[in-house]
Amino acid sequence: MPPSERYIFNFNSKEELKKWHLYSDSEYGGLSSASLEITESGNGMNGIFSGNLSLDLSEGSKWNISRSGFCGMRSKKFDGFIDLDSYDTIAMKLKGDGRCYISTIYTENWVNSPGQQEDNSWQSFVFVPKDNWYIAKIPLARYLPTWRGNVIDAEMEMNPSRVVGMSLSVNAEGGVPGAKSGPGDFRVEEKDSTKQGPPPQLDMFGDWERLMGCGFQCNLDCSAKI
């Protein structure tokens, strides 16, 4: 019998930074930027993913991209696989800024054709109100299969026993109704849950069908729960 809760990432040490790498549209001629840091407060350690989203492009860029204004942090590949087959929910303890973020789970490639080397990606929106701590719970069944930011319109099931990585990202455009959008600064904090009492829980999926129409294009203290 597996434990009822399993921590995947816990930002309680600056050593945790070594498990992640950052990306943004700046790799393709964009001007967005991101940073990831772990700071200590009176209530323990916080992971802070922050930066600036820009819709502008570098002058004279060799890249021809159709959209900019995105940043993300992705875990480095696990040594083997993380087996979440006994769990049904991802929980994130977050303090948001009013923006909508995207949580991505990467699994071993079995949906794509054999010639493609990309991992399969499964995505869900993550939105929490500004300036308060919440535990956002996302059922694994709510993660949609995507390819390069677009939802795959087909009946597919994630293989949770072959998880190879995770990411948290943010776009200047898109997201859920009522969320902050557009270029500008972003910031989301993740709390070391061992140092703080439980914050309110946030039911994110009372109107999932409506959210699906919004399009894609964020726990770091992350646990999987039965």
Coordinates of C-alpha atoms in Angstrom, one line a residue:
M1 CA 0.0 0.0 0.0
P2 CA 1.6 3.3 -1.1
P3 CA 1.5 6.3 1.2
S4 CA -1.6 8.6 0.8
E5 CA 0.7 11.5 -0.1
R6 CA 3.9 11.6 -2.0
Y7 CA 6.1 14.7 -2.4
I8 CA 7.6 15.1 -5.9
F9 CA 9.2 18.5 -5.4
N10 CA 9.6 20.4 -2.1
F11 CA 11.3 23.8 -2.2
N12 CA 12.8 23.6 1.2
S13 CA 16.5 24.0 0.2
K14 CA 18.4 26.0 -2.4
E15 CA 19.7 22.6 -3.6
E16 CA 16.3 22.1 -5.2
L17 CA 17.2 24.8 -7.8
K18 CA 19.5 22.2 -9.4
K19 CA 16.5 20.1 -10.4
W20 CA 15.1 22.8 -12.7
H21 CA 15.9 24.8 -15.8
L22 CA 14.2 28.0 -17.2
Y23 CA 13.0 28.7 -20.7
S24 CA 11.3 31.6 -22.4
D25 CA 10.6 33.1 -25.8
S26 CA 14.1 34.8 -25.6
E27 CA 15.5 31.5 -27.0
Y28 CA 13.6 32.3 -30.3
G29 CA 14.0 36.1 -30.5
G30 CA 11.5 37.2 -27.9
L31 CA 12.2 39.5 -25.0
S32 CA 10.5 37.8 -22.1
S33 CA 12.6 36.8 -19.1
A34 CA 12.3 34.5 -16.0
S35 CA 14.0 33.7 -12.8
L36 CA 13.7 31.0 -10.1
E37 CA 14.9 31.5 -6.6
I38 CA 14.4 30.1 -3.1
T39 CA 14.2 32.5 -0.3
E40 CA 13.7 32.1 3.5
S41 CA 10.9 33.9 5.3
G42 CA 9.6 33.8 8.8
N43 CA 7.5 30.8 7.9
G44 CA 10.1 28.7 6.1
M45 CA 11.4 28.5 2.6
N46 CA 9.6 29.8 -0.5
G47 CA 10.2 29.0 -4.1
I48 CA 9.6 32.1 -6.3
F49 CA 9.1 31.9 -10.1
S50 CA 9.0 35.4 -11.5
G51 CA 9.9 37.5 -14.5
N52 CA 8.5 39.7 -17.3
L53 CA 6.3 38.8 -20.3
S54 CA 6.9 40.7 -23.5
L55 CA 5.1 40.5 -26.8
D56 CA 8.1 42.2 -28.6
L57 CA 10.8 40.6 -30.6
S58 CA 14.5 41.3 -30.9
E59 CA 15.3 43.5 -33.8
G60 CA 17.0 41.5 -36.6
S61 CA 16.1 38.2 -35.0
K62 CA 16.8 35.2 -37.2
W63 CA 13.7 33.4 -35.8
N64 CA 10.3 33.8 -37.3
I65 CA 7.9 33.0 -34.4
S66 CA 4.2 33.5 -34.6
R67 CA 3.8 34.4 -30.9
S68 CA 5.8 35.5 -28.0
G69 CA 5.2 36.3 -24.4
F70 CA 5.9 33.0 -22.5
C71 CA 8.2 31.7 -19.8
G72 CA 8.5 28.5 -18.0
M73 CA 10.4 26.3 -15.6
R74 CA 10.8 22.6 -16.3
S75 CA 12.3 19.9 -14.2
K76 CA 15.3 18.1 -15.4
K77 CA 14.6 14.6 -16.4
F78 CA 14.2 12.2 -13.6
D79 CA 16.6 9.3 -13.1
G80 CA 14.2 6.8 -14.5
F81 CA 10.5 7.3 -14.0
I82 CA 8.2 8.7 -11.3
D83 CA 5.3 6.2 -10.8
L84 CA 2.1 8.0 -9.9
D85 CA -0.2 5.1 -10.9
S86 CA -1.5 4.8 -7.3
Y87 CA -2.5 8.5 -7.1
D88 CA -5.2 10.6 -8.8
T89 CA -4.4 14.2 -7.9
I90 CA -1.6 16.8 -8.1
A91 CA -1.6 19.3 -5.3
M92 CA 0.2 22.7 -5.4
K93 CA 0.5 25.2 -2.6
L94 CA 0.6 28.5 -4.3
K95 CA 0.4 32.2 -3.8
G96 CA -0.5 33.8 -7.1
D97 CA -0.6 37.1 -8.8
G98 CA -3.9 36.8 -10.6
R99 CA -2.5 35.3 -13.7
C100 CA -3.3 31.9 -15.1
Y101 CA -0.4 29.4 -15.2
I102 CA -0.1 26.0 -16.9
S103 CA 0.9 22.8 -15.1
T104 CA 2.5 20.2 -17.4
I105 CA 3.2 16.6 -16.8
Y106 CA 5.6 14.9 -19.2
T107 CA 5.3 11.1 -19.7
E108 CA 7.3 8.6 -21.8
N109 CA 6.6 9.0 -25.5
W110 CA 4.0 6.5 -26.6
V111 CA 1.3 8.8 -28.1
N112 CA 3.5 10.3 -30.8
S113 CA 4.9 8.5 -33.7
P114 CA 8.1 6.5 -33.1
G115 CA 10.2 9.0 -35.1
Q116 CA 9.4 11.8 -32.6
Q117 CA 11.7 12.2 -29.7
E118 CA 9.5 14.6 -27.6
D119 CA 8.0 13.4 -24.4
N120 CA 4.2 13.3 -24.3
S121 CA 2.8 16.4 -22.5
W122 CA -0.4 16.7 -20.5
Q123 CA -1.5 20.2 -19.4
S124 CA -3.9 21.9 -17.1
F125 CA -4.6 25.4 -16.1
V126 CA -3.6 26.6 -12.6
F127 CA -5.2 29.8 -11.3
V128 CA -5.3 31.1 -7.8
P129 CA -6.5 34.5 -6.6
K130 CA -3.9 37.2 -6.0
D131 CA -2.0 37.6 -2.7
N132 CA -3.4 34.6 -0.8
W133 CA -2.0 31.1 -0.2
Y134 CA -4.1 28.2 -1.6
I135 CA -3.8 24.5 -2.2
A136 CA -4.8 24.0 -5.8
K137 CA -5.8 20.4 -6.5
I138 CA -5.8 19.1 -10.1
P139 CA -7.1 15.5 -10.8
L140 CA -4.8 13.7 -13.1
A141 CA -7.9 13.0 -15.3
R142 CA -8.2 16.7 -15.9
Y143 CA -4.8 17.0 -17.7
L144 CA -5.3 17.2 -21.4
P145 CA -2.9 15.8 -24.0
T146 CA -1.2 18.6 -25.9
W147 CA 1.5 19.0 -28.6
R148 CA 3.4 22.2 -28.7
G149 CA 0.8 24.1 -26.8
N150 CA -2.2 22.8 -28.7
V151 CA -4.8 20.4 -27.3
I152 CA -4.9 17.1 -29.1
D153 CA -8.5 16.4 -30.1
A154 CA -8.6 12.7 -29.5
E155 CA -9.4 10.3 -26.7
M156 CA -6.2 9.5 -24.9
E157 CA -5.2 8.5 -21.4
M158 CA -2.1 9.5 -19.5
N159 CA 0.2 6.7 -18.3
P160 CA 0.9 8.0 -14.8
S161 CA 3.4 5.2 -14.1
R162 CA 5.9 6.7 -16.6
V163 CA 6.3 10.3 -15.6
V164 CA 9.6 11.8 -16.7
G165 CA 9.2 15.5 -15.7
M166 CA 7.0 18.4 -14.9
S167 CA 6.8 22.1 -15.6
L168 CA 5.1 25.3 -14.7
S169 CA 4.7 28.0 -17.3
V170 CA 2.8 31.3 -18.0
N171 CA 1.7 33.0 -21.2
A172 CA 0.8 36.7 -21.7
E173 CA -2.3 35.7 -23.5
G174 CA -5.0 33.1 -23.0
G175 CA -6.0 31.4 -19.7
V176 CA -9.3 31.3 -17.8
P177 CA -11.9 34.0 -17.8
G178 CA -11.2 36.7 -15.2
A179 CA -7.5 36.0 -14.9
K180 CA -4.9 38.8 -15.4
S181 CA -3.4 38.7 -18.9
G182 CA -1.2 40.7 -21.2
P183 CA 2.5 41.7 -21.1
G184 CA 4.1 42.7 -17.8
D185 CA 5.5 41.2 -14.7
F186 CA 4.5 37.8 -13.2
R187 CA 5.2 36.2 -9.9
V188 CA 4.1 33.0 -8.2
E189 CA 5.3 31.6 -4.9
E190 CA 5.4 28.1 -3.6
K191 CA 5.5 27.3 0.1
D192 CA 7.4 24.6 1.9
S193 CA 4.3 22.9 3.4
T194 CA 6.2 21.5 6.4
K195 CA 6.6 24.9 7.9
Q196 CA 3.0 26.3 7.6
G197 CA -0.5 25.3 8.5
P198 CA -2.8 24.3 5.7
P199 CA -4.2 27.2 3.6
P200 CA -7.6 27.1 2.0
Q201 CA -8.2 24.6 -0.7
L202 CA -9.3 25.8 -4.2
D203 CA -11.7 23.8 -6.3
M204 CA -10.5 24.7 -9.8
F205 CA -12.7 22.5 -11.9
G206 CA -16.4 23.3 -11.2
D207 CA -16.7 24.5 -14.8
W208 CA -14.1 22.6 -16.7
E209 CA -15.9 22.5 -20.0
R210 CA -15.9 26.3 -20.1
L211 CA -12.2 26.4 -19.3
M212 CA -11.4 24.0 -22.2
G213 CA -12.5 26.6 -24.7
C214 CA -9.9 29.1 -23.5
G215 CA -6.9 27.5 -25.1
F216 CA -3.4 26.9 -23.8
Q217 CA -0.9 29.5 -25.0
C218 CA 1.5 26.7 -13.2
N219 CA 4.4 22.8 -6.0
L220 CA 7.0 23.7 -6.8
D221 CA 5.9 22.2 -3.6
C222 CA 4.1 19.4 -5.4
S223 CA 2.6 16.3 -4.0
A224 CA 0.5 13.5 -5.5
K225 CA -2.4 12.4 -3.4
I226 CA -4.7 9.4 -3.5

